[in-house]
Coordinates of C-alpha atoms and ligand atoms in Angstrom, one line a residue:
M1 CA 39.5 -25.8 3.4
N2 CA 40.4 -23.9 6.5
N3 CA 38.1 -21.2 7.4
A4 CA 34.8 -22.6 6.0
L5 CA 32.1 -21.5 7.5
T6 CA 29.8 -24.5 7.1
N7 CA 30.8 -28.8 7.3
N8 CA 27.7 -28.9 4.4
K9 CA 29.4 -31.5 1.9
S10 CA 27.9 -30.3 -1.1
I11 CA 29.0 -26.6 -0.6
L12 CA 32.4 -27.6 0.3
D13 CA 32.4 -30.3 -2.3
W14 CA 32.0 -27.9 -5.2
V15 CA 33.7 -24.8 -3.9
N16 CA 36.7 -26.8 -3.7
E17 CA 36.3 -27.9 -7.6
K18 CA 36.1 -24.3 -8.2
I19 CA 39.4 -23.1 -6.5
D20 CA 41.6 -26.3 -8.4
L21 CA 39.4 -24.2 -11.7
V22 CA 39.7 -20.4 -11.1
K23 CA 42.9 -20.5 -8.5
P24 CA 42.6 -18.0 -6.3
D25 CA 45.7 -17.3 -4.2
K26 CA 43.2 -16.6 -1.0
V27 CA 39.7 -17.5 0.1
V28 CA 37.2 -15.8 2.1
W29 CA 34.0 -16.7 3.5
I30 CA 31.8 -13.7 3.9
D31 CA 30.5 -14.3 7.1
G32 CA 27.9 -10.9 7.6
S33 CA 29.8 -9.2 10.2
E34 CA 30.5 -5.4 9.9
E35 CA 33.9 -5.6 10.8
Q36 CA 34.6 -7.7 7.7
L37 CA 32.1 -5.5 5.4
E38 CA 34.3 -2.4 6.5
A39 CA 37.2 -3.9 5.8
L40 CA 36.2 -5.0 2.6
R41 CA 35.2 -1.1 2.1
A42 CA 38.4 -0.2 3.5
E43 CA 40.2 -2.2 0.9
A44 CA 38.0 -1.4 -2.5
V45 CA 38.6 2.6 -1.3
A46 CA 42.6 1.4 -1.3
T47 CA 42.4 0.1 -4.4
G48 CA 40.4 2.6 -6.5
E49 CA 37.4 0.3 -6.5
M50 CA 35.5 2.2 -4.9
I51 CA 35.6 5.7 -4.1
K52 CA 34.6 6.9 -0.3
L53 CA 31.7 9.8 -0.8
N54 CA 30.9 12.9 2.2
E55 CA 30.7 11.1 5.5
E56 CA 28.1 13.8 6.5
K57 CA 26.2 14.7 3.5
L58 CA 26.1 10.8 2.5
P59 CA 27.0 8.6 5.0
G60 CA 28.2 5.1 4.4
C61 CA 27.7 5.5 0.9
Y62 CA 30.7 4.7 -2.2
L63 CA 30.9 5.2 -6.0
H64 CA 32.2 2.8 -8.6
R65 CA 32.5 3.0 -11.9
T66 CA 32.3 0.2 -14.2
A67 CA 34.1 -0.7 -17.4
I68 CA 33.2 1.2 -20.2
N69 CA 32.0 -1.3 -22.4
D70 CA 30.0 -3.1 -19.1
V71 CA 27.2 -0.5 -18.5
A72 CA 24.0 -3.2 -18.8
R73 CA 23.1 -6.3 -19.0
V74 CA 23.8 -8.1 -22.1
E75 CA 20.6 -10.1 -23.5
Q76 CA 22.9 -11.5 -26.4
R77 CA 25.2 -12.9 -24.7
T78 CA 22.5 -14.8 -21.7
L79 CA 22.0 -17.9 -22.5
I80 CA 19.9 -20.9 -20.9
C81 CA 21.8 -23.4 -21.1
T82 CA 19.3 -26.6 -21.2
P83 CA 19.4 -30.3 -22.4
T84 CA 18.0 -29.5 -25.8
K85 CA 17.6 -25.9 -27.5
E86 CA 13.9 -26.5 -27.7
Q87 CA 13.8 -26.6 -23.5
A88 CA 14.8 -22.9 -23.7
G89 CA 12.2 -22.1 -26.2
P90 CA 12.7 -19.2 -29.2
T91 CA 13.0 -16.2 -26.7
N92 CA 16.1 -17.6 -25.4
N93 CA 19.6 -18.2 -26.6
W94 CA 20.5 -21.4 -26.0
M95 CA 24.1 -23.5 -25.8
E96 CA 23.8 -27.2 -24.8
P97 CA 25.3 -27.6 -21.2
G98 CA 28.4 -29.6 -21.9
E99 CA 29.4 -27.4 -24.5
A100 CA 28.8 -24.1 -22.2
Y101 CA 30.5 -26.1 -19.2
E102 CA 33.5 -26.2 -21.5
M103 CA 33.5 -22.8 -23.1
L104 CA 32.5 -21.6 -19.8
Y105 CA 35.8 -23.1 -17.6
N106 CA 38.8 -22.5 -20.5
I107 CA 37.3 -19.0 -20.4
A108 CA 37.3 -18.7 -15.9
R109 CA 40.6 -21.4 -15.8
D110 CA 43.1 -20.0 -13.4
S111 CA 41.4 -16.5 -14.0
Y112 CA 41.5 -15.4 -10.0
K113 CA 45.4 -16.1 -9.9
G114 CA 46.4 -13.2 -7.7
R115 CA 43.5 -12.3 -6.4
T116 CA 40.7 -13.2 -3.4
M117 CA 37.8 -15.7 -3.7
Y118 CA 34.5 -14.5 -1.6
V119 CA 32.2 -17.1 -0.7
I120 CA 29.2 -15.6 -0.4
P121 CA 26.2 -17.4 1.4
Y122 CA 23.0 -15.5 0.6
S123 CA 19.0 -16.1 1.0
M124 CA 16.2 -14.9 -1.3
G125 CA 14.1 -14.1 1.2
P126 CA 13.7 -13.5 4.9
I127 CA 16.3 -16.2 6.7
G128 CA 14.9 -19.6 6.9
S129 CA 11.2 -18.4 5.6
M130 CA 9.2 -21.2 4.1
F131 CA 9.0 -19.5 0.7
S132 CA 13.3 -18.4 0.7
K133 CA 15.9 -20.1 -1.3
A134 CA 19.6 -19.9 -0.5
G135 CA 22.9 -19.5 -3.2
I136 CA 26.5 -19.1 -3.1
E137 CA 28.2 -17.1 -5.1
L138 CA 32.0 -16.8 -5.5
T139 CA 33.0 -13.6 -6.5
D140 CA 36.3 -12.5 -7.4
S141 CA 35.2 -8.5 -6.8
I142 CA 34.3 -6.7 -3.5
Y143 CA 32.1 -4.4 -5.5
V144 CA 29.9 -7.8 -6.0
V145 CA 30.2 -8.7 -2.5
L146 CA 29.0 -5.1 -1.1
N147 CA 26.3 -5.3 -3.5
M148 CA 25.1 -8.7 -2.9
V149 CA 25.2 -7.6 0.7
I150 CA 22.8 -5.1 0.0
M151 CA 20.2 -6.7 -2.3
T152 CA 20.1 -10.2 -0.3
R153 CA 20.3 -11.5 3.0
V154 CA 24.4 -12.4 3.4
G155 CA 25.9 -14.1 5.9
K156 CA 26.9 -17.9 7.9
E157 CA 23.2 -17.7 9.2
V158 CA 22.1 -18.6 5.7
L159 CA 24.2 -21.3 5.7
D160 CA 23.6 -22.1 9.5
V161 CA 19.5 -22.6 8.2
L162 CA 20.9 -24.5 5.2
G163 CA 22.2 -27.5 7.2
D164 CA 23.5 -30.6 5.2
S165 CA 20.8 -29.5 2.2
N166 CA 21.8 -30.2 -1.3
D167 CA 18.7 -27.6 -2.5
W168 CA 21.4 -24.5 -3.1
V169 CA 22.1 -22.6 -6.1
R170 CA 25.5 -22.6 -7.3
G171 CA 26.9 -19.2 -8.7
L172 CA 30.4 -18.7 -10.1
H173 CA 31.4 -14.8 -11.2
C174 CA 34.3 -14.0 -13.2
K175 CA 35.7 -11.0 -13.7
C176 CA 38.7 -12.1 -16.2
D177 CA 39.5 -9.1 -17.9
I178 CA 36.0 -7.3 -18.7
E179 CA 36.5 -8.5 -22.6
E180 CA 33.2 -8.2 -24.3
E181 CA 33.4 -10.4 -26.7
N182 CA 34.2 -13.1 -23.9
R183 CA 31.7 -12.1 -21.6
Y184 CA 29.0 -15.0 -21.1
I185 CA 25.9 -15.1 -18.9
C186 CA 24.7 -18.6 -18.7
Q187 CA 22.2 -20.2 -16.6
F188 CA 21.6 -24.4 -16.2
P189 CA 18.4 -24.3 -14.7
Q190 CA 18.3 -28.4 -14.6
D191 CA 21.8 -27.6 -12.5
N192 CA 21.1 -25.2 -10.3
T193 CA 23.8 -23.0 -11.6
I194 CA 24.3 -19.7 -12.9
I195 CA 28.1 -19.1 -14.6
S196 CA 29.1 -15.6 -15.4
V197 CA 32.1 -14.6 -16.9
N198 CA 33.9 -11.0 -18.0
S199 CA 31.5 -8.5 -16.8
G200 CA 31.3 -6.6 -13.8
Y201 CA 28.3 -4.9 -14.2
G202 CA 24.3 -5.0 -12.2
G203 CA 22.3 -7.9 -13.5
N204 CA 25.3 -9.7 -15.2
V205 CA 26.6 -10.1 -11.8
L206 CA 24.6 -10.0 -8.5
L207 CA 23.5 -13.7 -9.5
G208 CA 20.9 -13.5 -6.7
K209 CA 19.0 -11.3 -8.7
K210 CA 18.0 -11.8 -12.4
C211 CA 20.2 -14.9 -12.9
F212 CA 18.2 -16.8 -9.6
A213 CA 15.2 -15.2 -8.5
L214 CA 13.9 -14.8 -12.1
R215 CA 15.6 -17.1 -14.5
I216 CA 16.4 -20.2 -12.9
A217 CA 13.2 -19.5 -10.1
S218 CA 11.1 -19.6 -13.2
Y219 CA 11.9 -22.9 -14.0
Q220 CA 11.5 -24.0 -10.3
G221 CA 8.4 -22.5 -9.9
K222 CA 7.4 -24.6 -13.0
L223 CA 8.1 -27.7 -11.8
E224 CA 7.1 -26.4 -7.8
G225 CA 3.4 -24.5 -8.8
W226 CA 4.1 -21.0 -7.5
M227 CA 5.6 -18.4 -9.9
A228 CA 8.9 -15.9 -10.5
E229 CA 8.1 -13.0 -11.9
H230 CA 9.4 -9.5 -13.1
M231 CA 7.5 -7.7 -10.8
L232 CA 6.8 -4.5 -8.0
I233 CA 4.6 -5.6 -5.4
L234 CA 2.9 -2.7 -3.0
G235 CA 0.2 -1.8 -0.7
L236 CA -2.2 1.0 -1.3
E237 CA -4.0 2.2 2.3
N238 CA -7.5 3.5 1.9
P239 CA -8.7 6.3 4.6
E240 CA -10.0 3.1 6.8
G241 CA -6.8 2.0 7.0
E242 CA -7.3 -0.7 4.7
V243 CA -4.3 -2.5 2.5
K244 CA -5.0 -3.7 -1.0
Y245 CA -1.7 -5.4 -2.5
I246 CA -0.8 -4.7 -6.2
A247 CA 1.9 -7.0 -8.3
A248 CA 2.9 -5.0 -11.6
A249 CA 5.2 -6.0 -14.4
F250 CA 6.2 -3.6 -16.2
P251 CA 9.7 -4.1 -18.6
S252 CA 13.5 -3.0 -17.3
A253 CA 13.5 0.7 -16.8
C254 CA 10.0 1.2 -17.5
G255 CA 8.5 2.3 -14.1
K256 CA 8.6 -0.4 -11.4
T257 CA 10.5 1.8 -8.9
N258 CA 8.8 4.6 -9.5
L259 CA 5.0 3.0 -8.8
A260 CA 6.2 0.4 -6.0
M261 CA 7.2 4.6 -3.8
L262 CA 4.5 6.4 -5.2
I263 CA 3.4 9.6 -3.3
P264 CA -0.3 9.7 -3.6
P265 CA -1.1 13.5 -4.6
E266 CA -2.9 16.0 -2.5
I267 CA -5.8 15.5 -2.9
Y268 CA -5.0 11.8 -1.8
R269 CA -2.6 12.5 0.9
N270 CA -5.3 14.5 3.0
K271 CA -8.1 12.0 2.4
G272 CA -5.6 9.4 4.2
Y273 CA -4.1 7.7 1.8
K274 CA -0.9 6.1 1.7
V275 CA 1.2 3.5 -1.0
W276 CA 3.6 1.0 0.8
C277 CA 6.1 -0.6 -0.9
V278 CA 7.3 -4.4 -0.5
G279 CA 9.2 -4.9 -3.7
D280 CA 10.6 -3.1 -6.6
D281 CA 11.3 -5.4 -9.2
I282 CA 10.7 -9.3 -8.0
A283 CA 7.8 -11.3 -6.9
W284 CA 7.8 -14.6 -6.0
M285 CA 4.5 -16.1 -5.9
R286 CA 2.3 -18.5 -4.8
K287 CA -1.3 -19.7 -3.9
G288 CA -1.7 -19.3 0.0
P289 CA -3.6 -21.6 2.7
D290 CA -7.1 -19.4 2.4
G291 CA -6.4 -20.1 -1.9
R292 CA -5.4 -16.6 -3.0
L293 CA -2.1 -15.6 -4.6
W294 CA 0.1 -14.2 -2.1
A295 CA 3.7 -12.7 -3.2
V296 CA 6.8 -11.8 -1.5
N297 CA 10.0 -10.1 -2.7
P298 CA 12.9 -12.2 -2.3
E299 CA 15.3 -9.3 -2.7
N300 CA 17.0 -6.8 0.3
G301 CA 17.4 -3.8 -1.6
F302 CA 16.8 -2.0 -4.5
F303 CA 19.3 -1.7 -7.6
G304 CA 17.1 1.3 -9.2
V305 CA 17.9 3.6 -12.1
A306 CA 19.4 7.0 -11.1
P307 CA 18.9 9.4 -14.1
G308 CA 15.4 10.8 -13.4
T309 CA 15.0 10.3 -10.0
N310 CA 14.2 13.8 -8.2
V311 CA 12.3 15.0 -5.1
K312 CA 9.5 14.9 -7.3
S313 CA 9.8 12.3 -9.5
N314 CA 10.5 9.2 -6.6
P315 CA 11.2 10.9 -2.9
N316 CA 10.8 8.0 -1.0
A317 CA 13.5 6.2 -3.6
L318 CA 15.9 9.6 -3.4
E319 CA 15.4 9.3 0.6
S320 CA 16.8 5.8 0.2
T321 CA 19.9 6.5 -1.4
K322 CA 20.8 9.1 1.2
K323 CA 22.7 6.3 3.4
N324 CA 25.0 3.1 2.7
T325 CA 24.0 3.2 -0.6
I326 CA 26.9 2.5 -3.6
F327 CA 26.2 4.3 -6.7
T328 CA 27.4 3.1 -10.3
N329 CA 28.2 5.3 -13.1
V330 CA 26.5 8.4 -11.9
V331 CA 28.8 11.5 -12.2
H332 CA 31.3 12.4 -9.3
N333 CA 30.6 16.4 -8.0
L334 CA 34.3 16.8 -6.7
D335 CA 33.0 19.8 -5.0
D336 CA 31.8 18.4 -1.9
N337 CA 32.6 14.8 -2.9
T338 CA 28.7 13.7 -3.8
V339 CA 27.0 12.7 -6.9
W340 CA 24.9 13.7 -9.6
W341 CA 22.8 12.4 -12.4
E342 CA 20.7 13.9 -15.3
G343 CA 17.5 14.7 -13.4
L344 CA 18.5 15.1 -10.3
D345 CA 18.1 18.8 -9.9
K346 CA 18.6 22.2 -12.5
N347 CA 22.0 22.3 -11.1
P348 CA 25.1 20.1 -12.6
P349 CA 28.2 20.3 -10.7
M350 CA 30.4 22.8 -12.7
N351 CA 33.4 20.4 -11.1
A352 CA 32.9 17.1 -11.5
V353 CA 34.0 13.9 -12.9
N354 CA 31.6 11.9 -15.5
W355 CA 30.6 7.9 -15.3
K356 CA 34.1 7.2 -17.4
G357 CA 35.8 8.9 -15.1
E358 CA 36.6 11.5 -17.5
P359 CA 36.8 15.6 -16.2
W360 CA 32.9 16.8 -17.1
D361 CA 31.7 20.0 -18.6
C362 CA 28.5 20.0 -18.0
T363 CA 27.7 22.9 -20.9
D364 CA 29.3 20.2 -23.2
G365 CA 26.2 18.7 -24.3
S366 CA 27.8 15.4 -22.8
K367 CA 25.4 12.8 -20.6
G368 CA 27.3 12.8 -17.2
A369 CA 25.5 9.9 -15.8
H370 CA 25.1 6.9 -17.7
P371 CA 21.7 6.5 -18.8
N372 CA 21.6 2.9 -16.9
S373 CA 23.5 4.5 -13.6
R374 CA 21.7 3.1 -10.7
F375 CA 21.5 3.3 -7.0
T376 CA 22.1 -0.2 -4.4
S377 CA 20.3 1.1 -1.5
P378 CA 18.7 -1.4 1.5
A379 CA 15.5 -1.8 1.7
I380 CA 15.0 -1.0 5.0
N381 CA 16.1 2.8 3.8
C382 CA 13.3 3.4 2.0
P383 CA 10.1 5.8 3.9
C384 CA 7.2 4.1 2.8
I385 CA 9.0 1.0 2.9
S386 CA 5.7 -2.1 4.1
S387 CA 5.6 -3.5 7.4
E388 CA 4.7 -6.9 5.7
F389 CA 8.6 -6.6 3.8
E390 CA 10.2 -9.0 5.8
S391 CA 6.7 -11.3 6.2
A392 CA 7.3 -15.0 5.8
Q393 CA 4.0 -15.9 4.1
G394 CA 4.2 -12.2 1.7
V395 CA 1.6 -10.5 1.1
P396 CA -2.0 -11.2 -0.8
I397 CA -2.4 -9.6 -4.4
S398 CA -5.5 -8.6 -5.2
A399 CA -4.6 -7.0 -8.9
I400 CA -2.1 -7.8 -11.5
V401 CA -1.0 -5.3 -13.5
F402 CA 1.2 -5.5 -17.0
G403 CA 2.6 -2.3 -18.8
G404 CA 4.9 -1.3 -21.2
R405 CA 6.4 1.7 -22.6
R406 CA 4.3 2.4 -25.8
A407 CA 3.6 5.9 -27.9
K408 CA 0.6 4.9 -29.1
T409 CA -1.8 1.7 -29.2
A410 CA -2.2 0.7 -25.5
P411 CA -4.8 3.2 -23.6
L412 CA -3.7 4.4 -20.6
V413 CA -5.8 1.3 -18.5
Y414 CA -7.9 -2.0 -19.0
Q415 CA -8.9 -4.5 -17.4
S416 CA -9.0 -8.1 -19.1
R417 CA -11.9 -9.8 -19.6
D418 CA -10.9 -13.3 -17.3
W419 CA -7.8 -15.0 -16.4
V420 CA -7.1 -16.5 -19.5
N421 CA -7.6 -13.6 -21.1
G422 CA -5.5 -11.8 -18.5
V423 CA -2.5 -14.0 -19.7
F424 CA -3.2 -13.1 -23.2
V425 CA -2.8 -9.5 -22.3
G426 CA 0.5 -10.3 -20.8
S427 CA 1.5 -12.6 -23.4
I428 CA 1.0 -10.1 -26.3
M429 CA 2.9 -7.0 -24.1
S430 CA 5.7 -4.7 -25.7
S431 CA 7.7 -1.8 -25.2
E432 CA 10.4 0.2 -26.4
T433 CA 14.0 -1.1 -25.6
T434 CA 15.8 1.0 -22.8
A435 CA 19.5 1.4 -21.4
A436 CA 18.6 -1.7 -19.1
A437 CA 20.2 -3.6 -21.7
S438 CA 23.2 -3.1 -24.3
G439 CA 21.6 -2.5 -27.7
A440 CA 19.3 0.0 -29.4
V441 CA 16.9 2.0 -27.7
G442 CA 13.8 2.9 -29.0
V443 CA 13.2 -0.5 -30.5
L444 CA 9.3 -1.9 -30.2
R445 CA 9.6 -5.5 -29.5
R446 CA 7.5 -8.2 -27.1
D447 CA 8.2 -8.6 -24.0
P448 CA 5.5 -11.1 -22.4
M449 CA 5.1 -10.4 -19.1
A450 CA 8.2 -8.4 -18.8
M451 CA 10.0 -11.5 -18.6
R452 CA 11.3 -12.1 -22.3
P453 CA 15.2 -11.8 -21.0
F454 CA 14.4 -13.4 -17.4
C455 CA 12.4 -16.6 -18.2
G456 CA 14.2 -19.6 -17.5
Y457 CA 12.6 -22.2 -20.1
H458 CA 10.1 -22.3 -22.8
M459 CA 8.0 -19.2 -23.0
G460 CA 5.0 -20.9 -24.8
D461 CA 5.2 -23.3 -21.3
Y462 CA 5.6 -20.1 -19.3
F463 CA 2.4 -19.3 -20.6
K464 CA 1.1 -22.8 -20.0
H465 CA 2.3 -22.6 -16.3
W466 CA 0.3 -19.2 -16.3
I467 CA -3.3 -20.6 -17.1
E468 CA -2.1 -23.7 -14.7
M469 CA -2.0 -21.5 -11.9
G470 CA -5.2 -19.3 -12.9
K471 CA -7.0 -22.7 -12.3
E472 CA -5.4 -23.5 -9.0
L473 CA -6.7 -20.4 -8.1
G474 CA -10.6 -20.2 -10.1
D475 CA -12.4 -17.4 -8.7
K476 CA -9.8 -15.6 -6.3
A477 CA -7.4 -15.3 -8.9
P478 CA -6.5 -11.7 -8.7
K479 CA -8.1 -9.7 -12.1
I480 CA -5.8 -8.4 -14.5
F481 CA -5.2 -5.1 -16.2
N482 CA -2.9 -3.1 -18.1
V483 CA -1.3 -0.1 -18.1
N484 CA 0.7 2.4 -19.8
W485 CA 1.9 6.0 -18.9
F486 CA 4.0 6.5 -21.8
R487 CA 1.4 7.9 -24.7
L488 CA 2.7 11.1 -26.3
D489 CA 0.9 13.5 -28.6
D490 CA 1.5 14.5 -31.6
E491 CA 4.7 17.2 -30.5
G492 CA 6.0 14.0 -28.3
N493 CA 5.3 15.1 -24.8
F494 CA 4.2 12.4 -22.7
I495 CA -0.1 12.8 -22.3
W496 CA -0.5 11.1 -18.9
P497 CA 1.3 12.5 -15.8
G498 CA 2.6 9.8 -14.7
F499 CA 4.4 9.2 -11.9
G500 CA 2.2 10.4 -8.2
D501 CA -0.7 10.6 -10.2
N502 CA -0.8 7.1 -11.4
M503 CA -2.3 6.3 -8.1
R504 CA -5.1 7.5 -9.7
V505 CA -5.1 4.3 -12.1
L506 CA -4.7 2.4 -9.0
L507 CA -7.6 3.3 -7.4
W508 CA -9.8 2.2 -10.3
I509 CA -8.0 -0.9 -10.7
L510 CA -8.3 -2.0 -7.1
D511 CA -12.3 -0.3 -7.5
R512 CA -13.1 -2.3 -9.9
C513 CA -11.8 -5.5 -8.3
E514 CA -14.4 -5.1 -5.8
G515 CA -17.4 -4.5 -8.6
K516 CA -17.5 -0.7 -7.8
A517 CA -16.1 1.0 -10.6
N518 CA -17.5 1.6 -14.6
A519 CA -16.6 0.7 -17.2
N520 CA -16.4 0.7 -20.7
E521 CA -16.3 -2.5 -22.3
T522 CA -14.2 -2.6 -26.0
A523 CA -12.6 -5.1 -28.4
I524 CA -9.5 -5.5 -25.9
G525 CA -11.1 -5.4 -22.9
Y526 CA -13.1 -3.1 -19.6
I527 CA -11.6 0.8 -20.6
P528 CA -13.0 3.5 -17.6
G529 CA -14.8 6.8 -19.6
I530 CA -13.4 9.7 -18.6
E531 CA -15.9 10.4 -15.6
D532 CA -14.4 7.5 -14.0
I533 CA -10.7 8.1 -13.3
D534 CA -10.1 11.0 -11.3
V535 CA -8.8 14.1 -12.4
E536 CA -8.8 16.3 -9.9
G537 CA -5.5 19.0 -9.8
I538 CA -4.3 17.3 -12.4
D539 CA -3.2 19.5 -16.0
I540 CA -5.2 16.8 -18.9
S541 CA -7.8 17.8 -21.7
E542 CA -10.8 16.3 -22.0
E543 CA -9.6 15.4 -25.4
N544 CA -6.5 13.9 -24.3
L545 CA -7.9 11.9 -21.6
K546 CA -10.6 10.7 -24.1
D547 CA -7.2 9.9 -26.6
I548 CA -6.1 7.8 -24.0
L549 CA -8.9 5.8 -23.2
S550 CA -9.8 4.9 -26.6
V551 CA -9.2 2.0 -28.6
D552 CA -8.6 2.7 -32.7
A553 CA -9.6 -0.6 -34.5
E554 CA -7.5 0.4 -36.8
I555 CA -4.3 0.5 -34.9
W556 CA -5.2 -2.6 -33.0
R557 CA -6.2 -4.5 -36.7
E558 CA -2.1 -4.0 -37.0
E559 CA -1.7 -5.0 -33.9
A560 CA -3.4 -8.1 -34.5
K561 CA -1.5 -9.4 -36.9
G562 CA 1.7 -8.6 -34.9
I563 CA 0.4 -10.7 -32.5
T564 CA -0.3 -13.7 -35.2
E565 CA 3.1 -12.9 -36.5
F566 CA 4.9 -13.3 -32.6
Y567 CA 3.0 -16.5 -31.8
E568 CA 3.7 -18.4 -34.6
M569 CA 7.7 -18.7 -32.8
F570 CA 6.2 -20.7 -30.2
G571 CA 4.7 -23.7 -32.3
D572 CA 2.5 -25.7 -30.3
H573 CA 4.3 -24.5 -27.4
L574 CA 1.4 -22.0 -27.7
P575 CA -1.5 -23.1 -25.2
A576 CA -4.6 -23.4 -27.5
E577 CA -6.3 -21.0 -25.1
L578 CA -4.5 -18.4 -26.3
A579 CA -4.5 -19.0 -30.1
N580 CA -8.1 -18.9 -29.1
E581 CA -8.3 -15.6 -27.5
L582 CA -6.3 -14.2 -30.4
E583 CA -9.0 -15.4 -32.7
Q584 CA -11.8 -14.0 -30.7
L585 CA -10.0 -10.5 -30.5
K586 CA -9.6 -10.6 -34.1
A587 CA -13.4 -11.2 -34.3
R588 CA -14.1 -8.6 -32.2
L589 CA -12.3 -5.8 -34.3
G590 CA -13.4 -6.9 -37.1
Ligands
GTP1 P1 14.4 -1.5 -13.7 O1 15.0 -1.8 -12.1 O2 15.3 -2.0 -15.0 O3 14.1 -3.1 -13.6 O4 13.3 -0.8 -14.2 P2 12.1 -0.6 -13.7 O5 10.8 -0.7 -14.1 O6 12.1 -0.1 -12.0 O7 12.6 1.1 -14.3 P3 12.3 2.6 -13.2 O8 10.6 3.2 -11.9 O9 13.3 3.2 -12.4 O10 11.6 3.8 -14.0 C1 12.6 4.4 -14.9 C2 12.0 5.2 -16.0 O11 11.0 5.1 -16.3 C3 12.8 6.7 -16.0 O12 13.3 7.4 -16.4 C4 11.7 7.1 -15.1 O13 11.5 9.1 -15.1 C5 10.5 6.8 -15.8 N1 9.2 6.4 -15.3 C6 8.9 5.8 -14.2 N2 7.0 5.8 -14.2 C7 7.0 7.1 -15.0 C8 5.8 7.7 -15.2 O14 4.6 7.4 -14.6 N3 5.6 8.3 -16.7 C9 6.5 8.6 -17.4 N4 6.7 9.5 -18.3 N5 8.1 8.3 -16.7 C10 8.0 7.6 -16.0
SPV2 C1 16.6 -4.7 -15.0 O1 17.7 -4.9 -16.1 O2 15.5 -5.1 -15.2 C2 17.2 -4.5 -13.9 C3 18.4 -4.3 -13.7 O3 16.2 -4.1 -13.0 S1 19.8 -5.6 -13.6 O4 19.5 -6.0 -12.2 O5 21.2 -4.9 -14.4 O6 19.0 -6.7 -14.6
MN3 MN1 14.2 -5.2 -12.9

């Protein structure tokens, strides 16, 4: 192959094999140079794939609209292709690898005819760091190339560091004709391989993200003794300048980006508290030389939910989108060639195009931006990006926080009794579904550790891996908590103000890690008393606060029945420790 950027035989053989399959007119290796990227941007603008936005107001920014049938991850069409169905487990869709390859190759065959193949060498994590892993994504979409350049570290340097190693993840993406009924997102964990066909959207096609950094990496982590998690990582700095790090797993569109970049309430800012963002979606964590759990963010950018992002809810995210950002499926404001989404401000544009590409009348009651519209922004744009963002060893984690979107049942915050009880708390997470995946929104479902759509192997074995990591870490293990920002009152309003005020809960969490804060023991764990959460300056009644800091035994007895049913699906893969935790919970509830 001429113009290849490497002599690595395993890469050249694989790329050649895929060229024979999909038959591109042209092959372009992405070297990561600004010159090459600028030419691709110009080409995408010329073909209409992207719209160049107002260079003065949004320098380096572009708008892209996906196909109307292709706006979110497709969990029903996401397959874990392990040799046996049992290895994929009961929470994954499965196909036998031989059958899956045949099906996918039949769909992909000749699909690049008349198109260009882009070969993207990328690194998850800083290039060359011990924690980092390399991948090659083949794609026929410039939009994918430009997003991968923001979300990962792309370029020739990745190949130079890889040398002739065979340790890299293979990714083939084919847009084909964006047919819903032929859309498949397939992971082959035993082969380090990902194949994605008939989509052009986010998590389905930016293969470094959910497909590699979670589905493939979770399996690698199981084999190699580390963890790949759907978690944000933040550092909370106190007035003395000490920074403590928290990793938090919330399901898709349940507040990771918002928490990761939170701005402390004024009274805390005045005292000198600060929050630093290390990552907003994925954490790779392993035991460090000091015996603690250390986390890195393998990504290089944010693929954030646009709707609801505004100067009040998340000023840092908004600021991150002001330059070199790709917007997907938001409103195009034709008056000044900028973008808009629901919840940005109270002034929707009058002369505008909606996410479907149609003229949009903001008074007709329809949404202008898709609820799962997104921005792709470089992490370095974020005003509160952590000084440790590029750190090769990552940051030491003091607390792990699980959380879901629950209108009732789960209190604002509680602490698990110990690591194994914390794994139990993570395993019973449930949350209302959101627009991040196709299908109904607002349906309550179990989503253990926010990993249900992202675990590359049997979820019962994944629980076992968590328990084993706890044994490894011993008394240096982070403390485990659960939060819920989404409790509703009888009128359907959020009781807890959320966003920046979530800092008040994080402070209790970190104080608990140091044995400094009070808590009351309940059937489910340790809950702060109303005097233990500082509510100075926020509008919440004592009665409401009491309500969200209490455990209703009747509701939790029902919950325990649901957990029993959920656990049954894991059969003998369910660790005995967790079955025991459930029994103890039932006993405590009476
Ligand atoms: P993914 O990128 O899909 O993994 O999502 P994420 O977990 O990063 O979600 P994100 O932070 O983008 O939050 C998505 C939605 O949750 C938005 O509609 C926010 O307005 C809402 N949200 C975030 N934090 C809070 C909070 O503290 N309270 C309330 N009520 N809503 C919140
Ligand atoms: C999520 O759905 O959890 C996301 C967006 O972070 S996507 O990359 O589409 O998976
Ligand atoms: Mn996510």
